[in-house]
Amino acid sequence: MTGRLFHYNTLGTLMKGGFDGSFSIGEVLKNGGIGIGTVDQLDGELVILNHQAYRFDVKGQIHEVRPEETTPYAAVIDFSSENETTLNEKISKDNLEEKLTNQFSSKNVFQAVKLHGTFQKIKCRSVQKQEKPYPDLVDVARDQAEFTAEDITGTLVGIYTPELFGTISASGFHLHFISDDHSFGGHILSFEINKPLIEWQTVDTVEQKFPTTDETFMKTDFDYGSVLADISEAE
Ligand SMILES: [Zn+2]
């Protein structure tokens, strides 16, 4: 069995300041039970787990996201664990990504990943809500807020994107976190975890939905020249 990943809009357009929400969270949740993204006006980091949407704001506070709230960018999947492995050592984010990539059936397809466990250390970031005229996300990310937690139990959810698709999503791993007690989370920057059990699912279908109701998006002539470098810096 393989999975269908649903993308609302693209990370590339988000990078170029496409921050207006134009798709409801309720619709996002119909398309997947775990996922990542942001909300209208880039007001924090979106984490979807068990068909519930949460956002972590720039102060690190969690908010449940109501179905009528909107998003400019989200990636979700109805996750079903197809593969799992336990790494018998203490590893960092970079180590985990390298070891996991080696176990994937292919680097040339999307993979959805999930890991529940106790992290010895984890650092997450969130971003400041933006007002128009919107800046590029790479400039917002230079002022991102970073938060660190120790000995915290929670769930990592995310997407591995093949290099070829590095403008619609972040090439490599894009991971978000939510603690079991809902006290901590956001876009993951780094972590250390001992002997984690990791689950993943290979994606054989991607549905790309475009923000056709967003007049600004439809009419803007975006300059995507720096988008790969911007994604690499900010994500
Ligand atoms: Zn993120």
CSV table of C-alpha atoms and ligand atoms in Angstrom, one decimal:
chain,number,residue,atom,x,y,z
A,1,MET,CA,0.0,0.0,0.0
A,2,THR,CA,1.2,3.5,-0.7
A,3,GLY,CA,0.0,6.9,0.1
A,4,ARG,CA,-1.5,10.0,-1.4
A,5,LEU,CA,0.1,13.3,-0.3
A,6,PHE,CA,-2.1,16.4,-0.5
A,7,HIS,CA,-0.4,19.8,-1.1
A,8,TYR,CA,-2.2,23.0,-0.8
A,9,ASN,CA,-0.3,25.6,-2.7
A,10,THR,CA,3.5,25.4,-2.8
A,11,LEU,CA,6.3,26.2,-0.5
A,12,GLY,CA,7.9,28.2,-3.3
A,13,THR,CA,5.0,30.6,-3.4
A,14,LEU,CA,5.0,30.8,0.4
A,15,MET,CA,8.7,31.8,0.2
A,16,LYS,CA,7.7,34.7,-2.1
A,17,GLY,CA,5.3,36.1,0.4
A,18,GLY,CA,2.1,34.3,-0.5
A,19,PHE,CA,0.8,34.4,3.1
A,20,ASP,CA,-2.9,35.0,2.6
A,21,GLY,CA,-4.9,32.0,3.7
A,22,SER,CA,-7.2,30.8,1.0
A,23,PHE,CA,-8.2,27.2,1.9
A,24,SER,CA,-9.9,26.2,5.1
A,25,ILE,CA,-8.3,24.0,7.7
A,26,GLY,CA,-11.5,21.9,7.6
A,27,GLU,CA,-10.8,21.1,4.0
A,28,VAL,CA,-7.1,20.4,4.8
A,29,LEU,CA,-8.2,17.9,7.5
A,30,LYS,CA,-10.4,16.0,5.0
A,31,ASN,CA,-7.3,15.3,3.0
A,32,GLY,CA,-5.0,13.9,5.7
A,33,GLY,CA,-4.5,13.2,9.4
A,34,ILE,CA,-0.9,14.3,9.8
A,35,GLY,CA,0.9,17.1,8.3
A,36,ILE,CA,2.7,20.5,8.3
A,37,GLY,CA,2.2,24.0,7.1
A,38,THR,CA,1.2,27.4,8.3
A,39,VAL,CA,-1.9,29.6,8.7
A,40,ASP,CA,-3.2,32.8,7.3
A,41,GLN,CA,-0.7,35.7,7.5
A,42,LEU,CA,2.1,33.2,8.5
A,43,ASP,CA,0.8,33.3,12.1
A,44,GLY,CA,2.9,30.4,13.3
A,45,GLU,CA,3.7,26.8,12.5
A,46,LEU,CA,0.9,24.4,11.7
A,47,VAL,CA,1.1,20.8,13.0
A,48,ILE,CA,-1.6,18.3,12.1
A,49,LEU,CA,-1.8,15.1,14.2
A,50,ASN,CA,-4.8,12.7,14.5
A,51,HIS,CA,-6.9,14.9,12.2
A,52,GLN,CA,-6.5,17.8,14.6
A,53,ALA,CA,-4.8,21.1,13.6
A,54,TYR,CA,-2.6,23.1,16.0
A,55,ARG,CA,-0.4,26.1,15.5
A,56,PHE,CA,2.5,27.3,17.6
A,57,ASP,CA,2.8,31.1,17.5
A,58,VAL,CA,6.0,33.2,17.7
A,59,LYS,CA,5.8,33.1,21.5
A,60,GLY,CA,5.7,29.3,21.4
A,61,GLN,CA,2.1,29.2,22.6
A,62,ILE,CA,-0.1,26.5,21.1
A,63,HIS,CA,-3.6,27.2,19.7
A,64,GLU,CA,-6.1,24.7,18.3
A,65,VAL,CA,-6.9,25.8,14.8
A,66,ARG,CA,-10.6,26.0,14.0
A,67,PRO,CA,-12.0,24.4,10.8
A,68,GLU,CA,-13.0,27.8,9.3
A,69,GLU,CA,-9.5,29.3,9.7
A,70,THR,CA,-7.4,29.3,6.6
A,71,THR,CA,-4.0,28.3,5.3
A,72,PRO,CA,-1.8,29.6,2.5
A,73,TYR,CA,0.3,26.3,2.5
A,74,ALA,CA,-0.1,22.9,3.9
A,75,ALA,CA,1.0,19.3,3.2
A,76,VAL,CA,-1.0,16.4,4.7
A,77,ILE,CA,-1.4,12.7,4.3
A,78,ASP,CA,-3.7,10.0,5.7
A,79,PHE,CA,-0.7,8.3,7.3
A,80,SER,CA,-0.5,4.5,7.5
A,81,SER,CA,2.7,3.1,8.8
A,82,GLU,CA,4.1,0.8,6.1
A,83,ASN,CA,7.7,0.6,7.4
A,84,GLU,CA,9.4,1.0,10.8
A,85,THR,CA,12.8,0.8,12.2
A,86,THR,CA,14.4,1.3,15.6
A,87,LEU,CA,17.8,3.0,15.5
A,88,ASN,CA,19.8,1.5,18.3
A,89,GLU,CA,21.7,4.6,19.3
A,90,LYS,CA,21.4,8.2,20.3
A,91,ILE,CA,21.1,10.2,17.2
A,92,SER,CA,20.7,13.8,16.0
A,93,LYS,CA,18.3,15.2,13.4
A,94,ASP,CA,21.1,15.0,10.7
A,95,ASN,CA,22.0,11.4,11.6
A,96,LEU,CA,18.4,10.3,11.6
A,97,GLU,CA,17.8,11.9,8.2
A,98,GLU,CA,20.8,10.2,6.7
A,99,LYS,CA,20.0,6.8,8.2
A,100,LEU,CA,16.4,7.0,7.2
A,101,THR,CA,17.1,8.1,3.6
A,102,ASN,CA,19.3,4.9,3.3
A,103,GLN,CA,16.3,2.8,4.3
A,104,PHE,CA,13.8,4.4,2.0
A,105,SER,CA,12.6,2.3,-0.9
A,106,SER,CA,13.7,5.3,-3.1
A,107,LYS,CA,15.0,8.8,-2.8
A,108,ASN,CA,13.0,9.8,-5.8
A,109,VAL,CA,9.6,9.7,-4.3
A,110,PHE,CA,8.0,11.6,-1.4
A,111,GLN,CA,7.9,9.7,1.9
A,112,ALA,CA,5.8,10.6,5.0
A,113,VAL,CA,7.5,10.1,8.4
A,114,LYS,CA,6.3,9.9,12.0
A,115,LEU,CA,8.1,9.4,15.2
A,116,HIS,CA,6.7,9.3,18.7
A,117,GLY,CA,9.2,9.3,21.5
A,118,THR,CA,11.0,11.1,24.3
A,119,PHE,CA,13.5,13.6,22.9
A,120,GLN,CA,16.5,14.4,25.1
A,121,LYS,CA,16.7,17.7,23.4
A,122,ILE,CA,14.7,19.4,20.7
A,123,LYS,CA,14.8,22.9,19.2
A,124,CYS,CA,11.9,24.3,17.3
A,125,ARG,CA,11.1,27.6,15.7
A,126,SER,CA,8.1,29.7,14.9
A,127,VAL,CA,7.6,32.9,12.9
A,128,GLN,CA,5.9,36.2,13.4
A,129,LYS,CA,2.5,37.0,12.0
A,130,GLN,CA,2.9,39.3,8.9
A,131,GLU,CA,1.1,42.3,7.6
A,132,LYS,CA,0.9,43.5,4.0
A,133,PRO,CA,2.9,44.2,2.0
A,134,TYR,CA,4.3,40.8,2.8
A,135,PRO,CA,8.1,40.2,2.8
A,136,ASP,CA,9.8,37.1,1.5
A,137,LEU,CA,9.7,34.2,4.0
A,138,VAL,CA,13.5,34.1,4.0
A,139,ASP,CA,13.5,37.6,5.6
A,140,VAL,CA,10.8,36.6,8.1
A,141,ALA,CA,12.9,33.5,9.0
A,142,ARG,CA,15.9,35.7,9.9
A,143,ASP,CA,13.9,36.9,12.9
A,144,GLN,CA,12.4,33.6,13.8
A,145,ALA,CA,11.8,32.7,17.4
A,146,GLU,CA,13.6,29.5,18.6
A,147,PHE,CA,12.6,27.4,21.6
A,148,THR,CA,14.4,24.5,23.2
A,149,ALA,CA,13.0,21.7,25.4
A,150,GLU,CA,14.7,18.8,27.2
A,151,ASP,CA,13.3,15.3,28.0
A,152,ILE,CA,10.1,15.9,26.3
A,153,THR,CA,7.7,13.3,24.8
A,154,GLY,CA,5.9,14.0,21.6
A,155,THR,CA,5.4,13.3,18.0
A,156,LEU,CA,7.4,14.3,15.0
A,157,VAL,CA,5.5,14.5,11.7
A,158,GLY,CA,6.9,15.4,8.3
A,159,ILE,CA,7.6,14.9,4.7
A,160,TYR,CA,10.7,13.8,2.8
A,161,THR,CA,10.7,15.5,-0.6
A,162,PRO,CA,12.8,14.3,-3.6
A,163,GLU,CA,15.3,16.8,-4.9
A,164,LEU,CA,13.3,17.2,-8.2
A,165,PHE,CA,10.4,18.7,-6.3
A,166,GLY,CA,12.4,21.1,-4.2
A,167,THR,CA,10.4,24.2,-5.2
A,168,ILE,CA,7.0,22.9,-4.3
A,169,SER,CA,8.2,21.6,-1.0
A,170,ALA,CA,11.5,21.6,0.9
A,171,SER,CA,14.0,19.2,-0.7
A,172,GLY,CA,14.9,16.6,2.0
A,173,PHE,CA,13.1,16.5,5.3
A,174,HIS,CA,10.6,19.1,6.6
A,175,LEU,CA,9.6,18.1,10.1
A,176,HIS,CA,7.3,19.6,12.7
A,177,PHE,CA,6.7,18.6,16.4
A,178,ILE,CA,4.0,18.6,19.0
A,179,SER,CA,4.6,17.4,22.6
A,180,ASP,CA,2.1,15.0,24.1
A,181,ASP,CA,1.2,17.6,26.7
A,182,HIS,CA,0.8,20.3,24.0
A,183,SER,CA,3.3,22.5,25.8
A,184,PHE,CA,5.9,22.6,23.0
A,185,GLY,CA,6.2,22.4,19.3
A,186,GLY,CA,6.8,24.0,15.9
A,187,HIS,CA,9.1,23.6,13.0
A,188,ILE,CA,12.0,21.4,14.0
A,189,LEU,CA,15.5,22.7,13.8
A,190,SER,CA,17.5,20.1,15.7
A,191,PHE,CA,17.1,17.3,18.2
A,192,GLU,CA,18.7,14.4,20.0
A,193,ILE,CA,16.8,11.2,20.7
A,194,ASN,CA,17.8,7.8,22.1
A,195,LYS,CA,16.9,4.7,20.1
A,196,PRO,CA,13.9,6.1,18.3
A,197,LEU,CA,11.2,4.0,16.6
A,198,ILE,CA,10.5,5.7,13.2
A,199,GLU,CA,7.6,4.9,11.0
A,200,TRP,CA,7.2,5.9,7.3
A,201,GLN,CA,5.1,5.5,4.3
A,202,THR,CA,6.0,5.8,0.7
A,203,VAL,CA,4.0,8.3,-1.3
A,204,ASP,CA,3.0,7.2,-4.9
A,205,THR,CA,0.6,10.0,-5.6
A,206,VAL,CA,0.8,13.8,-4.9
A,207,GLU,CA,-2.3,15.9,-5.3
A,208,GLN,CA,-1.3,19.6,-5.9
A,209,LYS,CA,-4.1,22.0,-5.2
A,210,PHE,CA,-3.6,25.6,-6.4
A,211,PRO,CA,-5.1,28.7,-4.7
A,212,THR,CA,-7.3,29.7,-7.6
A,213,THR,CA,-9.6,31.7,-5.3
A,214,ASP,CA,-6.7,33.9,-4.3
A,215,GLU,CA,-6.8,36.8,-6.8
A,216,THR,CA,-3.3,38.1,-5.7
A,217,PHE,CA,-1.8,34.7,-6.3
A,218,MET,CA,-3.5,34.3,-9.7
A,219,LYS,CA,-2.4,37.8,-10.9
A,220,THR,CA,1.1,38.1,-9.5
A,221,ASP,CA,4.2,37.6,-11.6
A,222,PHE,CA,6.4,35.9,-9.0
A,223,ASP,CA,10.2,36.1,-9.2
A,224,TYR,CA,11.2,32.6,-8.3
A,225,GLY,CA,14.9,33.1,-9.2
A,226,SER,CA,16.2,32.8,-5.6
A,227,VAL,CA,13.6,30.3,-4.4
A,228,LEU,CA,15.8,27.2,-4.0
A,229,ALA,CA,18.4,29.2,-2.1
A,230,ASP,CA,15.7,30.8,0.0
A,231,ILE,CA,14.2,27.4,0.9
A,232,SER,CA,17.6,26.0,1.8
A,233,GLU,CA,18.2,29.0,4.1
A,234,ALA,CA,14.8,29.3,5.7
A,235,GLU,CA,13.5,25.7,5.9
B,1,ZN,ZN,7.9,24.1,8.7
